Tab-separated table of C-alpha atoms and ligand atoms in Angstrom:
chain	number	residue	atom	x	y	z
A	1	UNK	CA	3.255	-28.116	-193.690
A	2	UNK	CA	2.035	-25.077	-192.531
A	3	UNK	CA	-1.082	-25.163	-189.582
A	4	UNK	CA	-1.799	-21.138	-190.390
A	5	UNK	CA	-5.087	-21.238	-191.637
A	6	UNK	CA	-8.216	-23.359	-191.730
A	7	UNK	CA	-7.439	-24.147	-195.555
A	8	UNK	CA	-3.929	-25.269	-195.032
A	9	UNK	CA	-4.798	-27.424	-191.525
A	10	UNK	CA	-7.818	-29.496	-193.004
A	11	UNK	CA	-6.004	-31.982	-195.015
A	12	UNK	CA	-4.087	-33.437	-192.007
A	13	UNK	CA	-7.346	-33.297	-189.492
A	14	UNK	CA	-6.599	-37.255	-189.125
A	15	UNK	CA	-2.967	-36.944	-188.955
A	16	UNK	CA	-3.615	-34.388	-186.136
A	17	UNK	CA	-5.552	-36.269	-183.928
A	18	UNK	CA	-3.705	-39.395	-184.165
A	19	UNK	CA	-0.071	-37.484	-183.550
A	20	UNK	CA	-1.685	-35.402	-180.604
A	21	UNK	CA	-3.339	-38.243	-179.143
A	22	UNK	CA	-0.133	-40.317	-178.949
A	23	UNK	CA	2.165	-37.325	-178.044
A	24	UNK	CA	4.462	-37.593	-180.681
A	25	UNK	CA	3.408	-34.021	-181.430
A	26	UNK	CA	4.167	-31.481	-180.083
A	27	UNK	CA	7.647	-32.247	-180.086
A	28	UNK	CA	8.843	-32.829	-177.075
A	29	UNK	CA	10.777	-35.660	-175.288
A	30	UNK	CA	10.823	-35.274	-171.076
A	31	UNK	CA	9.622	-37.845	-168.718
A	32	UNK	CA	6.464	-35.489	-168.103
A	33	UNK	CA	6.881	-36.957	-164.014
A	34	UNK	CA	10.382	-35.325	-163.662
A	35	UNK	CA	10.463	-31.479	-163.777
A	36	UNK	CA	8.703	-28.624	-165.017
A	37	UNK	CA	9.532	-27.110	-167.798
A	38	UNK	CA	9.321	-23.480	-169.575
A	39	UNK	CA	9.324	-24.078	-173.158
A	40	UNK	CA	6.914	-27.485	-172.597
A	41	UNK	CA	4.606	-27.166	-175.181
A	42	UNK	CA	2.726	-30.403	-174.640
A	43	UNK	CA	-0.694	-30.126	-174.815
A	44	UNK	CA	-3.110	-30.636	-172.231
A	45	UNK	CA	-6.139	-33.548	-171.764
A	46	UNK	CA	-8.760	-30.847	-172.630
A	47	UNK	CA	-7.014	-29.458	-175.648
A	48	UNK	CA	-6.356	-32.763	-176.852
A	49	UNK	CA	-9.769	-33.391	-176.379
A	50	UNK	CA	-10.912	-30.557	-178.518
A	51	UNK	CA	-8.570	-31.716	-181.351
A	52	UNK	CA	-9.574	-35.029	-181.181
A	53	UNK	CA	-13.620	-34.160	-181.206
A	54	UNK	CA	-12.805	-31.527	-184.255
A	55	UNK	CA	-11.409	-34.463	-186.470
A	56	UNK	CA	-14.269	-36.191	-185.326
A	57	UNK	CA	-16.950	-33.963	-186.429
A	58	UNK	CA	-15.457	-33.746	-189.587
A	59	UNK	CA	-13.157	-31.099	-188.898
A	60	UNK	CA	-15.534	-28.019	-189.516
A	61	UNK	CA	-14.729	-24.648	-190.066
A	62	UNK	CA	-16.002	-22.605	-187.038
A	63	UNK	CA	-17.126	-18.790	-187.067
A	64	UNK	CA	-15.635	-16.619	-189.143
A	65	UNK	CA	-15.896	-14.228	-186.226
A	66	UNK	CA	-13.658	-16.330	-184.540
A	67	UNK	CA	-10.137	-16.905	-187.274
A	68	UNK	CA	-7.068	-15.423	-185.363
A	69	UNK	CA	-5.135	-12.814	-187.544
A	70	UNK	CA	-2.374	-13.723	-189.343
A	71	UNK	CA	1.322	-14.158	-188.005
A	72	UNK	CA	3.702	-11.579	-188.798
A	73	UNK	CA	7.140	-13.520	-189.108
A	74	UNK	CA	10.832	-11.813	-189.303
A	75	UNK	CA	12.602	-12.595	-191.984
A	76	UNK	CA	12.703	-16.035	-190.642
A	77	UNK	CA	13.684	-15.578	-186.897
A	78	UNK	CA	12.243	-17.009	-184.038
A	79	UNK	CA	13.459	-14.158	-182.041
A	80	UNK	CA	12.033	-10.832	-182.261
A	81	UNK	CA	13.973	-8.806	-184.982
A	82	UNK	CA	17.977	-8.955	-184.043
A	83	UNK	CA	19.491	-5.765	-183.125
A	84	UNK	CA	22.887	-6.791	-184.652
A	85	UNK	CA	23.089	-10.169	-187.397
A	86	UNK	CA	26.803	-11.172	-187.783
A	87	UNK	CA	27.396	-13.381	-190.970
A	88	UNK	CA	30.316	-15.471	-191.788
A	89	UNK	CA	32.144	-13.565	-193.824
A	90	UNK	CA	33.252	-16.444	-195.936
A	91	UNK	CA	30.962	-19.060	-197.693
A	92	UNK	CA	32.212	-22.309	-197.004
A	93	UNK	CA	31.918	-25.129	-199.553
A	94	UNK	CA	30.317	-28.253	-198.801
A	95	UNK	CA	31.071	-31.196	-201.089
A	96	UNK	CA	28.409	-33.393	-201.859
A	97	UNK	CA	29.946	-36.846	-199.999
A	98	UNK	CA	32.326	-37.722	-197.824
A	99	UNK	CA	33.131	-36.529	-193.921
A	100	UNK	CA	33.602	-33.056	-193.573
A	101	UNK	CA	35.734	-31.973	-190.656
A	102	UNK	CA	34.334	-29.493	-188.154
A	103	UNK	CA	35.060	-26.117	-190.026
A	104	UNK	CA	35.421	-23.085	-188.048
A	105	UNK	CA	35.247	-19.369	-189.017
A	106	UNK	CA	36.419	-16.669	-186.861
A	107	UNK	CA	34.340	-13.543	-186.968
A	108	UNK	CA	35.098	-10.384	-185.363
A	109	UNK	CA	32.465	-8.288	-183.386
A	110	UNK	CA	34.257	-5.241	-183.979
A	111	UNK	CA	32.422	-3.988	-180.464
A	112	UNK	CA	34.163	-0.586	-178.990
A	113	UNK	CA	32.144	-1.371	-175.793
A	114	UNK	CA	31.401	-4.967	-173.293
A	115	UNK	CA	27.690	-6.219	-174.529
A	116	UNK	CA	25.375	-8.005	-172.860
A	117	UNK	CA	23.143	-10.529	-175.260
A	118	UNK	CA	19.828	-11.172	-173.798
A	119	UNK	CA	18.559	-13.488	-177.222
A	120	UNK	CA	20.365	-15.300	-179.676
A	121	UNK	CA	19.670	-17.559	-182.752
A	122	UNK	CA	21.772	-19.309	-185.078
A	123	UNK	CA	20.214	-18.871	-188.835
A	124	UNK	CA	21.855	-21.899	-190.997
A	125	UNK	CA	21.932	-20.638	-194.519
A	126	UNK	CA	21.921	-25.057	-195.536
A	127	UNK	CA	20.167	-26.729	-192.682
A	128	UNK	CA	19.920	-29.884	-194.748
A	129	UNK	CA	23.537	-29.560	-193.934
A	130	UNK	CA	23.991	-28.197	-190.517
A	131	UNK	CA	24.624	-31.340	-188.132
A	132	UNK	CA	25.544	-28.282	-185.268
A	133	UNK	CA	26.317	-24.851	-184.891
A	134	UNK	CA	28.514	-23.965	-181.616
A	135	UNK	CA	29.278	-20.042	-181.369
A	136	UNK	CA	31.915	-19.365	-178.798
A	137	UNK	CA	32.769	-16.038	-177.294
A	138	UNK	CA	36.755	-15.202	-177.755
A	139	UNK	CA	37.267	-12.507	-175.388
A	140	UNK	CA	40.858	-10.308	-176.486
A	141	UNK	CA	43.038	-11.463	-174.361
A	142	UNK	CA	42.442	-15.333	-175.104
A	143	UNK	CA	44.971	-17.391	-176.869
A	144	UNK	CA	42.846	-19.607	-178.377
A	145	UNK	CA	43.317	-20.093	-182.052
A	146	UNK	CA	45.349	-17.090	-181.895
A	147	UNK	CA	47.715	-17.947	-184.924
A	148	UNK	CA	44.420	-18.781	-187.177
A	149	UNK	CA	42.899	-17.060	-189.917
A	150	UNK	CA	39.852	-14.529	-189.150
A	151	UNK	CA	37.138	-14.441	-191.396
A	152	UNK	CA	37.746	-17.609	-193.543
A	153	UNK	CA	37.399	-20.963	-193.019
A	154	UNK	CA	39.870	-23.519	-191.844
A	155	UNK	CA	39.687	-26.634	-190.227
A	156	UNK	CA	42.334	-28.279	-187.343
A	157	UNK	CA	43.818	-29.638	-190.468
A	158	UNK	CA	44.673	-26.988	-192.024
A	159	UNK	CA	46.103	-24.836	-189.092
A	160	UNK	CA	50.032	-25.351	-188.746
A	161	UNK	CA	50.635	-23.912	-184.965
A	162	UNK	CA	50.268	-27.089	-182.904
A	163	UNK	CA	48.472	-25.389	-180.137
A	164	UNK	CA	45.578	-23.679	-182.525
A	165	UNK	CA	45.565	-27.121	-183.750
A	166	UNK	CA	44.506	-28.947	-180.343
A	167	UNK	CA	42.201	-25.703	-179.623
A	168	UNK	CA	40.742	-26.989	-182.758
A	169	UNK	CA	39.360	-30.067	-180.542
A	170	UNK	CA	39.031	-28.707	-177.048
A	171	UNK	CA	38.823	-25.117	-175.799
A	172	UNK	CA	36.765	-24.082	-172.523
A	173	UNK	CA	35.680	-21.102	-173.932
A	174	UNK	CA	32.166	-19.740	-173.123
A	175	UNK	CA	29.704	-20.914	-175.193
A	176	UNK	CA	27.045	-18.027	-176.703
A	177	UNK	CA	25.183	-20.649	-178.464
A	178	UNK	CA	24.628	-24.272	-179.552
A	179	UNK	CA	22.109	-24.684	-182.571
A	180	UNK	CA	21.385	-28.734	-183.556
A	181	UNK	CA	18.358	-29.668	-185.322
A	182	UNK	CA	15.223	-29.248	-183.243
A	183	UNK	CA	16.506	-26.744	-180.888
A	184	UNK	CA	15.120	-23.168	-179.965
A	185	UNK	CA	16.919	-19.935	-180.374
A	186	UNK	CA	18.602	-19.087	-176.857
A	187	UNK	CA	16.496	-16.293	-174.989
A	188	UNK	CA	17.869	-15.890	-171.295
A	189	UNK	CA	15.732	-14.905	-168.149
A	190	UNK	CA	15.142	-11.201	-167.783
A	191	UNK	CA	18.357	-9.531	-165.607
A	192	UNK	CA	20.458	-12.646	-166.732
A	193	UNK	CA	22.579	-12.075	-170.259
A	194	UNK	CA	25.852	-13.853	-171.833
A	195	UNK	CA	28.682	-11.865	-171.709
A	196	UNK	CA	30.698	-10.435	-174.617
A	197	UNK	CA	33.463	-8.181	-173.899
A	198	UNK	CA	34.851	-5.355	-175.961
A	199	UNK	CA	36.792	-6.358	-178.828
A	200	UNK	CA	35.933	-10.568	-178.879
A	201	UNK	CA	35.421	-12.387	-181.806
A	202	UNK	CA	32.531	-15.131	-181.976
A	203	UNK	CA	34.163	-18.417	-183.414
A	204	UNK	CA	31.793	-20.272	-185.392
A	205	UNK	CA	32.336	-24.407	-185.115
A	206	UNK	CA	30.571	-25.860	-187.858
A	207	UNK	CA	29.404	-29.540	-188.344
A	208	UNK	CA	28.233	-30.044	-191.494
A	209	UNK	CA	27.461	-33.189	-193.379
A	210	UNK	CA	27.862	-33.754	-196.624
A	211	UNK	CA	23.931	-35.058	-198.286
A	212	UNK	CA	24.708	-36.267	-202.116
A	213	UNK	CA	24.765	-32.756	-203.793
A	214	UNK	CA	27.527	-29.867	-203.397
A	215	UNK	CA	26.456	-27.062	-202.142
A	216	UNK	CA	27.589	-24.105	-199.680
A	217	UNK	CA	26.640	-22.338	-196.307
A	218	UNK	CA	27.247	-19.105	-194.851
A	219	UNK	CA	25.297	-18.703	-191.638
A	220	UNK	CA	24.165	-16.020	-189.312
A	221	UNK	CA	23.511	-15.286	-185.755
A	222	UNK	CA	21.010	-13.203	-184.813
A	223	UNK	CA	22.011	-10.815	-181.467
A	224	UNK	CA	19.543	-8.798	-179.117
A	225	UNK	CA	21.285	-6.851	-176.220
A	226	UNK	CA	19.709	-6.619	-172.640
A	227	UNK	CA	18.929	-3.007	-172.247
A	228	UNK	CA	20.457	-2.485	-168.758
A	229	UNK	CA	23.802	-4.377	-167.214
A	230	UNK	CA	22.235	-7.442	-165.955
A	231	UNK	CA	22.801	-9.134	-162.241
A	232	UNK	CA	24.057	-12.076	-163.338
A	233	UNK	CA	25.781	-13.946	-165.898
A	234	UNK	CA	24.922	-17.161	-167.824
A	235	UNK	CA	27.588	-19.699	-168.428
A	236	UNK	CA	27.104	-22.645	-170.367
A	237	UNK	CA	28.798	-26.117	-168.351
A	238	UNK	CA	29.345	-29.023	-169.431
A	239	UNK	CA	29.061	-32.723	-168.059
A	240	UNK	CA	31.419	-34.813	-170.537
A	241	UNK	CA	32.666	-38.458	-170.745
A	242	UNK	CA	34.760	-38.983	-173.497
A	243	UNK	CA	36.235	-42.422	-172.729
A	244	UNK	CA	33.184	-44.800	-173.378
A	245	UNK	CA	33.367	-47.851	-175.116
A	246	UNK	CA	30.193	-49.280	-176.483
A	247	UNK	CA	30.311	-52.931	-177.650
A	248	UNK	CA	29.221	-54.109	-180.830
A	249	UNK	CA	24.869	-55.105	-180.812
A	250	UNK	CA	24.882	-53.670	-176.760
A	251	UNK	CA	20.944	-52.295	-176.681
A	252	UNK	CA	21.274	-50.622	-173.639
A	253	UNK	CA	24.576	-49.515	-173.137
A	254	UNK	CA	25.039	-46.789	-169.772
A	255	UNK	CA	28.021	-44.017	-169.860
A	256	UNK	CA	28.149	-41.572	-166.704
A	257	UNK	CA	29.864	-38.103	-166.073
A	258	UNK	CA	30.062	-36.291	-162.465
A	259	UNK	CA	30.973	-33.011	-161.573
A	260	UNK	CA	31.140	-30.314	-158.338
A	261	UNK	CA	29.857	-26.965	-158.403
A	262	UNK	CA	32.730	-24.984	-157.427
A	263	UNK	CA	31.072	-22.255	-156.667
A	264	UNK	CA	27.360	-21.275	-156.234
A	265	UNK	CA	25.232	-21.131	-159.020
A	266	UNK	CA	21.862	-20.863	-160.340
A	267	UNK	CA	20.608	-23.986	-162.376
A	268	UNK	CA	18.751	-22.129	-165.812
A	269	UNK	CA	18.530	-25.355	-168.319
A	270	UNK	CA	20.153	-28.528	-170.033
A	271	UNK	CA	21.019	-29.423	-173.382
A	272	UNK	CA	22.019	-32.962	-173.646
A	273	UNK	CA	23.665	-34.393	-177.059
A	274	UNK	CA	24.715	-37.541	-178.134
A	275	UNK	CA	24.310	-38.670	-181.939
A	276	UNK	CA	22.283	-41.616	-183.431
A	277	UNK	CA	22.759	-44.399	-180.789
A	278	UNK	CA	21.581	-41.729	-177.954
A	279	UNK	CA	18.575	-43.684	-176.509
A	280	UNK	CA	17.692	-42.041	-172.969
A	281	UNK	CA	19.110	-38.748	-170.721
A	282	UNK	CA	19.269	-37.986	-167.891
A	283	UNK	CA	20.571	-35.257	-164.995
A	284	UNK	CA	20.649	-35.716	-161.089
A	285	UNK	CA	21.742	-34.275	-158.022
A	286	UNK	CA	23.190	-36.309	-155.955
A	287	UNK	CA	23.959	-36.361	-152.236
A	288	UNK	CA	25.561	-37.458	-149.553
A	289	UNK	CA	23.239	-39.209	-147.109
A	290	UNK	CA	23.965	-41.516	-143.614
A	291	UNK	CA	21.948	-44.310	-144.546
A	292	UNK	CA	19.472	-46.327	-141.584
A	293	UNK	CA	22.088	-48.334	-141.049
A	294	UNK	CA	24.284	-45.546	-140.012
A	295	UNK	CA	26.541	-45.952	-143.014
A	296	UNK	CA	27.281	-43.294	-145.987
A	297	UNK	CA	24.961	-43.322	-148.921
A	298	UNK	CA	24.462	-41.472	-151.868
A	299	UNK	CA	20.178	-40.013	-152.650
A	300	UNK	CA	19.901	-38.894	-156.205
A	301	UNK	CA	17.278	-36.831	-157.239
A	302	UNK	CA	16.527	-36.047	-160.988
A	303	UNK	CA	16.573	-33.363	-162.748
A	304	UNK	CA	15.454	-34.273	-166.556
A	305	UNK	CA	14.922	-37.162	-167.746
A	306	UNK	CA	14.847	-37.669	-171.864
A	307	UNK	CA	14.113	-40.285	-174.441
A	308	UNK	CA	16.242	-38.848	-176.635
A	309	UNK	CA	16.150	-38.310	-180.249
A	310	UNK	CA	18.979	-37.097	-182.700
A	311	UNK	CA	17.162	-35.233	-184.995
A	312	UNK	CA	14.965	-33.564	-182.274
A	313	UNK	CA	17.923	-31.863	-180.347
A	314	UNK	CA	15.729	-29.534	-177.764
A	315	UNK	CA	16.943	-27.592	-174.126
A	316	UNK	CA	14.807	-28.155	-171.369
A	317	UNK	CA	14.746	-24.761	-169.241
A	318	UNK	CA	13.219	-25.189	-166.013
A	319	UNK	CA	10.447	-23.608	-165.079
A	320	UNK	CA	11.612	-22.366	-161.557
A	321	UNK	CA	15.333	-21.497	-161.619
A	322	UNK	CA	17.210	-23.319	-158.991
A	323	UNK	CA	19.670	-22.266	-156.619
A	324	UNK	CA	22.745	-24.720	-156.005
A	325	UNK	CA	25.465	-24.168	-153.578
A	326	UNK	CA	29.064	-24.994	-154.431
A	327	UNK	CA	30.075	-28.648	-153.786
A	328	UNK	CA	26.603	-29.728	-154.976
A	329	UNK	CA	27.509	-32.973	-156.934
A	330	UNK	CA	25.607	-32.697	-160.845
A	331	UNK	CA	25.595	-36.392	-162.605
A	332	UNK	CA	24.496	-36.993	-165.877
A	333	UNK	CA	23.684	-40.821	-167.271
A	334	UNK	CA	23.518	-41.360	-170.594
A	335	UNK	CA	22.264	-45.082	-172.761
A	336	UNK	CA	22.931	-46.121	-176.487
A	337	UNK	CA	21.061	-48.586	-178.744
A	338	UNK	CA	23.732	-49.549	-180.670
A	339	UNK	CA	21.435	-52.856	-181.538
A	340	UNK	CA	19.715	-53.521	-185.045
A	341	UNK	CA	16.603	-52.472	-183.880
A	342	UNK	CA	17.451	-48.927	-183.588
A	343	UNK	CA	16.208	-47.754	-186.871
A	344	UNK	CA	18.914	-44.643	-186.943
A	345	UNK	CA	21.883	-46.775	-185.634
A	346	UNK	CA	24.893	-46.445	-188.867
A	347	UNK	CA	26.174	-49.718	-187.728
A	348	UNK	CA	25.289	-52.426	-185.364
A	349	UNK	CA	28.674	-54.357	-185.648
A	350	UNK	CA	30.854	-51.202	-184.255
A	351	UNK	CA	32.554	-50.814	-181.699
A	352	UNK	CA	31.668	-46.849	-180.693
A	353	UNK	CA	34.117	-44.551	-179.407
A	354	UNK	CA	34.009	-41.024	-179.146
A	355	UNK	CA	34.057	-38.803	-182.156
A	356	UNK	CA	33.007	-35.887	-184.313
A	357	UNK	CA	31.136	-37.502	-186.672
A	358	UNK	CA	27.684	-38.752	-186.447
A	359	UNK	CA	28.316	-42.317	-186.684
A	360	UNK	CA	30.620	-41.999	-183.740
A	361	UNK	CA	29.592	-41.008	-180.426
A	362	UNK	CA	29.532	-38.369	-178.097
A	363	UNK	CA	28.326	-37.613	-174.802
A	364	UNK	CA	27.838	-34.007	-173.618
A	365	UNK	CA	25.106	-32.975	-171.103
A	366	UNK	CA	25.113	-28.980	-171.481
A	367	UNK	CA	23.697	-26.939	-168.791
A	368	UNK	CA	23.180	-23.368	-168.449
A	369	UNK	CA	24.213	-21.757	-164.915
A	370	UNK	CA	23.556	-18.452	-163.810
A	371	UNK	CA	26.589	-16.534	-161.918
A	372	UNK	CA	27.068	-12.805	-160.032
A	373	UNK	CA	27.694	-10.611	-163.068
A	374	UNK	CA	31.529	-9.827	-162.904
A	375	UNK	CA	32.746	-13.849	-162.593
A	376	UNK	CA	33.766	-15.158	-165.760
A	377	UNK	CA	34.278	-18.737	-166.286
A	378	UNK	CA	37.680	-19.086	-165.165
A	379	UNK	CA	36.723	-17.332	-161.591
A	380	UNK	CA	33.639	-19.783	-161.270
A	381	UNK	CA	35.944	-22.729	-161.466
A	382	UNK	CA	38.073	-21.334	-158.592
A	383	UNK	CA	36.671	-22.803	-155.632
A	384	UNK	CA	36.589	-20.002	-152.620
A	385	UNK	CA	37.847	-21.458	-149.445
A	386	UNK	CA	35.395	-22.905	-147.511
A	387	UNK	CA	33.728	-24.306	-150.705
A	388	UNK	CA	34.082	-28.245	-150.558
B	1	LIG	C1	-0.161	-28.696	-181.506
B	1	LIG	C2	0.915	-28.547	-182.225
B	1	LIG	C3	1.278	-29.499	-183.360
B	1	LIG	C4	0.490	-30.315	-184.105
B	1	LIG	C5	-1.018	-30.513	-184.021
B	1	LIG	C6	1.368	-30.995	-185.038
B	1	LIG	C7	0.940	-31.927	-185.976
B	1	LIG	C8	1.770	-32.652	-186.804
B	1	LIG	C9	1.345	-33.691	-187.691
B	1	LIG	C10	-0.103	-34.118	-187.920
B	1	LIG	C11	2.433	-34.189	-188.298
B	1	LIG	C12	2.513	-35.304	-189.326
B	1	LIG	C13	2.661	-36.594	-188.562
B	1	LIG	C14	2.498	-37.780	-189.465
B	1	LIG	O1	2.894	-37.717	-190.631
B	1	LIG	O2	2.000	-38.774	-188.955
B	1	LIG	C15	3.577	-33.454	-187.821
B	1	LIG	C16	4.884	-33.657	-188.227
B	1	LIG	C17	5.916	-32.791	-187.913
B	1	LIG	N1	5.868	-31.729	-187.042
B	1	LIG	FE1	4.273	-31.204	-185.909
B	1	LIG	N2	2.645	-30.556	-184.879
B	1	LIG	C18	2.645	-29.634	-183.852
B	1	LIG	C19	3.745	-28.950	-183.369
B	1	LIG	C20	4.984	-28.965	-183.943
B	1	LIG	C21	6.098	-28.127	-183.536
B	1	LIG	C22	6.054	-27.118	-182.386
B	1	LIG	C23	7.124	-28.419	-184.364
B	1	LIG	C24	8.528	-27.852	-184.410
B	1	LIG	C25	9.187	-27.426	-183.361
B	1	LIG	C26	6.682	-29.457	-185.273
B	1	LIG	C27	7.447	-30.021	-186.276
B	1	LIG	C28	7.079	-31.126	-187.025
B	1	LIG	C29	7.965	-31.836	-187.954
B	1	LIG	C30	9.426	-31.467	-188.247
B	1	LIG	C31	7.241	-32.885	-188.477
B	1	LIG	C32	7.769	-33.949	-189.423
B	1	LIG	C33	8.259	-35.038	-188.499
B	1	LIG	C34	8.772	-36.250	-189.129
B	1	LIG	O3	8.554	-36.485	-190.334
B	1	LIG	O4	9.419	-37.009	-188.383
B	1	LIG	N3	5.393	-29.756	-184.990
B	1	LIG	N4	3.148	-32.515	-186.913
């Protein structure tokens, strides 16, 4: 449904003005009273106003003076043409039912020299099959997934050296880039990059669902280097609790995860994911405060707040970068629906536990830190003396 033209926009005048007047488009799913955002593409009063009054007036066609010129895409980017695309080398097969275990693919970046990656996009060759996409950076001299193939795919199944097969579920490897449905290519804040040293491989983790017909996918990512050795580095952190329960029919059911900044950092943007139960999202500081009555209390100020939708998986990067000094607690609070009257919800009667596959659960609130250039991930989780 392409909006590029007066022809093509016409039919939907009506559709338009009802879906901007009630905000469901744009797409986009922050409490508007908590945060600013960069990529917030809601609309304002005025321009909903114009909309509105155009599909009122019977949605004429204006000057011909006036039509825009048309929009040169890139071979279906969203980022300005890559500088390097790396493609699995391998297509993987999908078959058409069933669960499909998270299938990885380990390609090699073959770079003689560290790089610095200012933009990156994941380009899903099946999206009606793509549940997520998370590329991790292996630097050389990590032993993750060591024994496992490069450059076809295998799943933890598969693998046969007990340790590959655990770093099948858990690895704290930098993350380049998450792609879910919904979400925008990754494009960090000018003298801020993600790090890829000299001779890593990117490790593809692949979700895919299987949608009634067989079929197969070999993505891309799409690279564009920073053009000068940035200042700082962007990690990607997690806030994870994996030990929820939720009860059978529970409508509003809460699940928390805490953590300390070991070191400083600067807050860039979140990425929260859950699957279909996810109902609401949500990311505070919190402090230490004496209270009036002299005794210790906790204030909590948020951060993002999100009704959350699965198939609308978006990061929120804040408009003014934030500073945080190590010791600052980060909490993030997230609620299920796991009631019949959540249209998406697989199964009312389970009981939910954590899992890979959509109809279990998962809660994950990503955020996107930047650090001084030369600390990797393992330095930033060293706390410096003096750091509480
Ligand atoms: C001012 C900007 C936009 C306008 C006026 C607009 C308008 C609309 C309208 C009229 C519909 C049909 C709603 C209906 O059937 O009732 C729609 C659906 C949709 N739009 Fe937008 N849209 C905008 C921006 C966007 C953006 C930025 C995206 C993608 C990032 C997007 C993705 C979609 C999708 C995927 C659907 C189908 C949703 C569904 O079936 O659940 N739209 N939009």
């Amino acid at each position: 449904m392409p909006f590029e033209s007066y022809e093509e926009t016409l039919p939907f005048a009506a559709a338009i003005r009802r879906a901007t007047q009630e905000k469901t488009m744009p797409p986009w799913f922050a409490d508007p009273k908590v945060g600013k955002f960069s990529n917030d593409p809601s609309l304002t009063a005025a321009e909903i106003g114009t909309l509105v009054a155009w599909a009122g007036a019977k949605s004429p066609a204006g000057e011909a003076k006036d039509v825009p010129l048309p929009r040169h895409w890139t071979e279906s980017w969203s980022i300005p043409r890559p500088d390097l695309v790396l493609k699995m080398p391998q297509a993987v097969p999908l078959p058409a039912n069933g669960d499909i275990e998270y299938t990885y693919e380990i390609v090699p970046t073959n770079f003689k020299e560290n790089r610095w990656v200012q933009m990156a996009e994941v380009l899903p060759e099946r999206h009606s099959n793509l549940h997520h996409a998370v590329v991790y950076v292996r630097p050389p001299d990590s032993n993750w997934l060591r024994h496992a193939p490069v450059g076809v795919p295998f799943t933890a199944l598969t693998l046969t050296d007990p340790e590959d097969r655990r770093g099948a579920h858990w690895t704290d490897s930098d993350v380049l880039l998450v792609y879910a449905p919904g979400s925008s290519p990754d494009a960090w804040p000018d003298k801020m990059a993600k790090f890829v040293p000299a001779g890593s491989d990117l490790v593809f983790q692949m979700h895919y669902t299987a949608n009634g017909r067989a079929a197969s996918d070999q993505s891309s990512i799409g690279l564009i280097f920073s053009k000068y050795v940035p200042e700082q580095r962007v990690l990607t952190l997690q806030l994870t609790n994996d030990h929820f329960v939720i009860p059978p029919g529970a409508p509003d059911y809460r699940v928390e995860a805490r953590g300390t900044l070991p070191n400083d950092a600067v807050l860039l943007s979140f990425l929260p994911h859950m699957h279909l139960r996810g109902k609401r999202f949500e990311y505070n500081l919190i402090r230490k405060i004496l209270g009036a009555d002299g005794k210790p209390g906790y204030a909590i100020e948020p951060l993002l707040r999100v009704n959350y939708h699965f198939h609308w998986q978006m990061s929120y990067r804040l408009a003014e970068p934030r500073f945080l000094k190590a010791g600052t607690e980060l909490q993030a609070v997230a609620w299920y629906d796991n009631s019949k009257a959540n249209p998406h919800n697989p199964d009312a009667d389970a009981e939910v536990h954590w899992g890979e596959q959509t109809y279990d659960e998962m809660m994950v609130g990503f955020f996107d830190v930047a650090v001084p250039a030369g600390v990797d991930k393992q330095h930033f989780f060293m706390r410096k003396q003096g750091n509480n």
